[in-house]
């Protein structure tokens, strides 16, 4: 009989969470630590890394990382070589919203590089240790925009949709080695990134959500804990939609 008390324990795991200074990434890092994992959260600045370390009460928990840089990713992994990540959460992302005809080439490239190319970099770097250990979990943060689209977010939608195809393909490549690869697609989540939305716009969005409320970072963190846990050992290549029924396709 399985020991259900341990199904969601992450004791003994080392988790790398990119973009962990705020919002969804910060909550995922906090909940993974509460589940017993050793958490490494990344930020783009030294100040952000210190914030992560303070929040998790662990001086070594915060690291500086530019997910858009091959050299920065390699430097981070070199520093983690003594205990490589067994769980990777690709959460870091940016927006550069604009209608396509007004979108500058650099605004397209920045979003694709940060939101999609970064998953290639981090997965490739972390897979070496996972393949050697014959175990691991990879979780890619996509978005409802990646499946439903959104006007003015063509770059963001392309990157998030690309993550879904990448997730399914990589899952097939590594399933036989005890590694799962899954995606989470959040809907409308209350974070500081959405705090600038007007009250009228927010009310209109929530009116279209069957659950009748916006999501919280904890809603997304719960899904991440599940996918990283022993409870999801036979789950791979899927997209877990966390959107209150906003998208069911």
Tab-separated table of C-alpha atoms in Angstrom:
chain	number	residue	atom	x	y	z
A	1	UNK	CA	0.000	0.000	0.000
A	2	UNK	CA	1.312	3.507	-0.800
A	3	UNK	CA	2.081	5.880	2.044
A	4	UNK	CA	-0.333	8.699	1.237
A	5	UNK	CA	1.211	10.931	3.898
A	6	UNK	CA	4.302	11.208	1.709
A	7	UNK	CA	2.624	11.686	-1.679
A	8	UNK	CA	3.156	15.450	-1.606
A	9	UNK	CA	6.399	15.575	0.353
A	10	UNK	CA	9.361	17.093	-1.472
A	11	UNK	CA	11.907	16.331	1.222
A	12	UNK	CA	15.332	15.670	-0.277
A	13	UNK	CA	14.539	17.493	-3.532
A	14	UNK	CA	16.401	20.508	-4.884
A	15	UNK	CA	14.136	22.898	-6.758
A	16	UNK	CA	15.196	25.650	-9.145
A	17	UNK	CA	12.488	28.285	-9.656
A	18	UNK	CA	13.208	31.061	-12.145
A	19	UNK	CA	11.626	34.459	-11.648
A	20	UNK	CA	10.994	33.939	-7.937
A	21	UNK	CA	11.004	37.518	-6.662
A	22	UNK	CA	7.286	38.165	-6.881
A	23	UNK	CA	3.859	36.885	-7.841
A	24	UNK	CA	3.501	33.299	-8.966
A	25	UNK	CA	7.222	32.521	-8.799
A	26	UNK	CA	7.543	33.787	-5.230
A	27	UNK	CA	4.564	31.713	-4.090
A	28	UNK	CA	5.828	28.584	-5.828
A	29	UNK	CA	9.208	28.983	-4.123
A	30	UNK	CA	7.534	29.507	-0.748
A	31	UNK	CA	5.274	26.461	-1.062
A	32	UNK	CA	8.061	24.180	-2.303
A	33	UNK	CA	10.126	25.159	0.726
A	34	UNK	CA	7.142	24.435	2.985
A	35	UNK	CA	6.897	20.987	1.366
A	36	UNK	CA	10.452	20.233	2.491
A	37	UNK	CA	12.481	20.981	-0.631
A	38	UNK	CA	15.708	22.929	-0.840
A	39	UNK	CA	14.706	25.879	-3.018
A	40	UNK	CA	16.879	28.010	-5.262
A	41	UNK	CA	15.010	31.025	-6.602
A	42	UNK	CA	16.401	33.323	-9.261
A	43	UNK	CA	16.146	37.052	-9.803
A	44	UNK	CA	17.550	39.446	-12.364
A	45	UNK	CA	19.305	41.592	-9.736
A	46	UNK	CA	21.341	41.086	-6.584
A	47	UNK	CA	18.668	42.951	-4.634
A	48	UNK	CA	16.028	40.558	-5.886
A	49	UNK	CA	18.187	37.568	-4.940
A	50	UNK	CA	18.574	38.935	-1.409
A	51	UNK	CA	14.803	39.369	-1.209
A	52	UNK	CA	14.298	35.699	-2.083
A	53	UNK	CA	16.891	34.593	0.462
A	54	UNK	CA	15.251	36.697	3.173
A	55	UNK	CA	11.767	35.403	2.352
A	56	UNK	CA	12.888	31.776	2.476
A	57	UNK	CA	15.163	32.356	5.481
A	58	UNK	CA	18.071	30.781	3.608
A	59	UNK	CA	21.131	32.821	2.662
A	60	UNK	CA	21.878	30.591	-0.339
A	61	UNK	CA	18.309	30.473	-1.690
A	62	UNK	CA	18.533	33.518	-3.941
A	63	UNK	CA	20.643	33.591	-7.105
A	64	UNK	CA	21.087	36.137	-9.861
A	65	UNK	CA	20.196	34.822	-13.316
A	66	UNK	CA	19.543	36.266	-16.745
A	67	UNK	CA	17.455	33.525	-18.353
A	68	UNK	CA	18.065	35.109	-21.766
A	69	UNK	CA	21.835	34.505	-21.505
A	70	UNK	CA	23.597	31.200	-22.178
A	71	UNK	CA	26.574	32.371	-20.120
A	72	UNK	CA	24.438	33.328	-17.130
A	73	UNK	CA	22.667	29.959	-17.139
A	74	UNK	CA	25.990	28.118	-17.323
A	75	UNK	CA	27.419	30.165	-14.455
A	76	UNK	CA	24.406	29.339	-12.302
A	77	UNK	CA	24.635	25.626	-13.049
A	78	UNK	CA	28.363	25.610	-12.303
A	79	UNK	CA	27.522	27.005	-8.873
A	80	UNK	CA	24.934	24.264	-8.292
A	81	UNK	CA	27.123	21.383	-9.467
A	82	UNK	CA	27.473	19.954	-5.940
A	83	UNK	CA	23.715	19.458	-5.727
A	84	UNK	CA	22.045	19.877	-9.129
A	85	UNK	CA	18.302	20.542	-9.307
A	86	UNK	CA	15.991	17.539	-9.318
A	87	UNK	CA	13.011	19.806	-10.042
A	88	UNK	CA	12.997	22.746	-12.467
A	89	UNK	CA	10.217	25.333	-12.631
A	90	UNK	CA	10.533	27.615	-15.653
A	91	UNK	CA	8.522	30.590	-14.465
A	92	UNK	CA	10.487	33.689	-15.512
A	93	UNK	CA	8.782	35.794	-18.129
A	94	UNK	CA	8.141	39.300	-19.418
A	95	UNK	CA	5.503	41.106	-21.455
A	96	UNK	CA	5.925	43.699	-24.167
A	97	UNK	CA	2.281	44.070	-25.186
A	98	UNK	CA	1.537	45.893	-28.420
A	99	UNK	CA	-0.512	45.429	-31.558
A	100	UNK	CA	1.564	43.645	-34.187
A	101	UNK	CA	1.788	46.576	-36.598
A	102	UNK	CA	3.253	48.685	-33.790
A	103	UNK	CA	5.491	46.013	-32.321
A	104	UNK	CA	9.206	46.622	-32.744
A	105	UNK	CA	11.447	43.696	-33.732
A	106	UNK	CA	13.274	43.895	-30.402
A	107	UNK	CA	9.975	43.665	-28.509
A	108	UNK	CA	9.212	40.424	-30.335
A	109	UNK	CA	12.682	38.991	-29.775
A	110	UNK	CA	12.875	39.967	-26.094
A	111	UNK	CA	9.662	38.135	-25.243
A	112	UNK	CA	10.508	35.024	-27.279
A	113	UNK	CA	14.030	34.872	-25.834
A	114	UNK	CA	12.967	35.378	-22.222
A	115	UNK	CA	9.751	33.345	-22.228
A	116	UNK	CA	10.534	30.503	-24.642
A	117	UNK	CA	14.241	30.251	-25.433
A	118	UNK	CA	14.970	30.323	-21.696
A	119	UNK	CA	13.151	26.995	-21.263
A	120	UNK	CA	15.473	25.445	-23.844
A	121	UNK	CA	18.498	26.761	-21.945
A	122	UNK	CA	17.388	25.745	-18.464
A	123	UNK	CA	15.968	22.356	-19.437
A	124	UNK	CA	19.100	21.397	-21.330
A	125	UNK	CA	21.305	22.481	-18.435
A	126	UNK	CA	19.280	20.689	-15.751
A	127	UNK	CA	18.622	17.524	-17.742
A	128	UNK	CA	22.247	16.420	-17.527
A	129	UNK	CA	21.947	15.826	-13.791
A	130	UNK	CA	18.425	14.419	-14.047
A	131	UNK	CA	19.397	11.912	-16.727
A	132	UNK	CA	22.337	10.760	-14.656
A	133	UNK	CA	20.110	10.308	-11.614
A	134	UNK	CA	17.293	8.797	-13.734
A	135	UNK	CA	14.737	11.024	-12.024
A	136	UNK	CA	13.459	14.569	-12.256
A	137	UNK	CA	10.541	16.922	-12.738
A	138	UNK	CA	10.277	19.838	-15.166
A	139	UNK	CA	7.359	22.279	-14.978
A	140	UNK	CA	6.939	25.021	-17.578
A	141	UNK	CA	4.689	27.997	-16.824
A	142	UNK	CA	2.619	28.777	-19.899
A	143	UNK	CA	-0.624	30.791	-19.971
A	144	UNK	CA	-4.239	30.673	-21.072
A	145	UNK	CA	-3.074	33.214	-23.669
A	146	UNK	CA	-0.967	30.450	-25.212
A	147	UNK	CA	-4.099	28.479	-26.101
A	148	UNK	CA	-6.771	31.165	-26.473
A	149	UNK	CA	-4.713	34.075	-27.818
A	150	UNK	CA	-5.098	37.734	-26.895
A	151	UNK	CA	-5.118	40.879	-29.002
A	152	UNK	CA	-1.963	42.900	-28.463
A	153	UNK	CA	-0.046	39.917	-27.088
A	154	UNK	CA	1.101	38.148	-30.232
A	155	UNK	CA	4.673	37.815	-28.965
A	156	UNK	CA	3.593	36.576	-25.542
A	157	UNK	CA	1.018	34.165	-27.003
A	158	UNK	CA	3.574	32.761	-29.442
A	159	UNK	CA	6.075	32.142	-26.660
A	160	UNK	CA	3.538	30.550	-24.330
A	161	UNK	CA	2.085	28.369	-27.086
A	162	UNK	CA	5.608	27.325	-28.039
A	163	UNK	CA	6.184	26.215	-24.461
A	164	UNK	CA	3.278	23.793	-24.734
A	165	UNK	CA	4.654	22.079	-27.831
A	166	UNK	CA	8.124	22.031	-26.311
A	167	UNK	CA	6.725	20.451	-23.142
A	168	UNK	CA	4.975	17.644	-24.996
A	169	UNK	CA	8.011	16.878	-27.159
A	170	UNK	CA	10.530	16.878	-24.313
A	171	UNK	CA	8.227	14.674	-22.227
A	172	UNK	CA	8.425	12.001	-24.932
A	173	UNK	CA	12.210	12.211	-25.055
A	174	UNK	CA	12.870	11.661	-21.346
A	175	UNK	CA	9.899	9.654	-20.008
A	176	UNK	CA	11.833	6.381	-20.067
A	177	UNK	CA	14.472	7.910	-17.774
A	178	UNK	CA	12.092	8.650	-14.922
A	179	UNK	CA	11.718	12.352	-15.777
A	180	UNK	CA	8.349	14.047	-16.201
A	181	UNK	CA	7.776	17.264	-18.144
A	182	UNK	CA	4.510	19.152	-17.747
A	183	UNK	CA	3.093	22.638	-18.212
A	184	UNK	CA	0.778	24.828	-16.176
A	185	UNK	CA	-1.378	27.372	-17.984
A	186	UNK	CA	-2.724	29.945	-15.506
A	187	UNK	CA	-5.682	32.109	-16.340
A	188	UNK	CA	-6.305	35.523	-14.795
A	189	UNK	CA	-4.194	35.564	-11.617
A	190	UNK	CA	-4.102	38.453	-9.142
A	191	UNK	CA	-0.458	39.602	-8.965
A	192	UNK	CA	1.371	42.910	-9.035
A	193	UNK	CA	1.609	42.460	-12.812
A	194	UNK	CA	-2.191	42.612	-13.091
A	195	UNK	CA	-2.605	45.281	-10.406
A	196	UNK	CA	-2.454	48.014	-13.044
A	197	UNK	CA	-5.567	46.737	-14.808
A	198	UNK	CA	-8.494	49.114	-14.482
A	199	UNK	CA	-11.365	48.127	-12.206
A	200	UNK	CA	-13.729	48.039	-15.169
A	201	UNK	CA	-11.443	45.735	-17.136
A	202	UNK	CA	-10.893	43.495	-14.107
A	203	UNK	CA	-14.649	43.221	-13.494
A	204	UNK	CA	-15.231	42.353	-17.152
A	205	UNK	CA	-12.627	39.579	-17.060
A	206	UNK	CA	-13.948	38.098	-13.820
A	207	UNK	CA	-17.487	38.172	-15.201
A	208	UNK	CA	-16.316	35.700	-17.834
A	209	UNK	CA	-14.749	33.289	-15.334
A	210	UNK	CA	-17.186	30.509	-14.322
A	211	UNK	CA	-15.598	30.277	-10.856
A	212	UNK	CA	-16.575	33.899	-10.276
A	213	UNK	CA	-13.201	35.085	-9.044
A	214	UNK	CA	-9.660	35.770	-10.113
A	215	UNK	CA	-7.037	33.173	-9.321
A	216	UNK	CA	-4.248	33.610	-6.780
A	217	UNK	CA	-0.569	32.666	-6.922
A	218	UNK	CA	-1.376	29.948	-4.368
A	219	UNK	CA	-3.770	28.333	-6.850
A	220	UNK	CA	-0.894	27.990	-9.305
A	221	UNK	CA	1.604	26.912	-6.644
A	222	UNK	CA	-0.704	24.075	-5.623
A	223	UNK	CA	-0.699	22.755	-9.178
A	224	UNK	CA	3.095	22.969	-9.282
A	225	UNK	CA	3.429	21.071	-5.997
A	226	UNK	CA	1.232	18.308	-7.399
A	227	UNK	CA	3.172	17.962	-10.656
A	228	UNK	CA	6.484	17.910	-8.792
A	229	UNK	CA	5.366	15.397	-6.185
A	230	UNK	CA	5.395	11.586	-6.095
A	231	UNK	CA	1.610	11.781	-6.608
A	232	UNK	CA	2.212	12.780	-10.254
A	233	UNK	CA	4.877	10.201	-11.062
A	234	UNK	CA	2.784	8.827	-13.962
A	235	UNK	CA	1.741	12.220	-15.327
A	236	UNK	CA	3.817	13.675	-18.159
A	237	UNK	CA	3.369	15.745	-21.300
A	238	UNK	CA	0.196	17.434	-20.084
A	239	UNK	CA	-0.970	21.016	-19.700
A	240	UNK	CA	-2.724	21.639	-16.399
A	241	UNK	CA	-5.111	24.563	-16.821
A	242	UNK	CA	-5.566	26.687	-13.692
A	243	UNK	CA	-8.174	29.215	-14.733
A	244	UNK	CA	-11.467	28.727	-12.881
A	245	UNK	CA	-13.127	27.362	-16.020
A	246	UNK	CA	-12.145	30.319	-18.240
A	247	UNK	CA	-10.742	27.895	-20.818
A	248	UNK	CA	-11.780	24.263	-21.060
A	249	UNK	CA	-10.655	23.386	-24.580
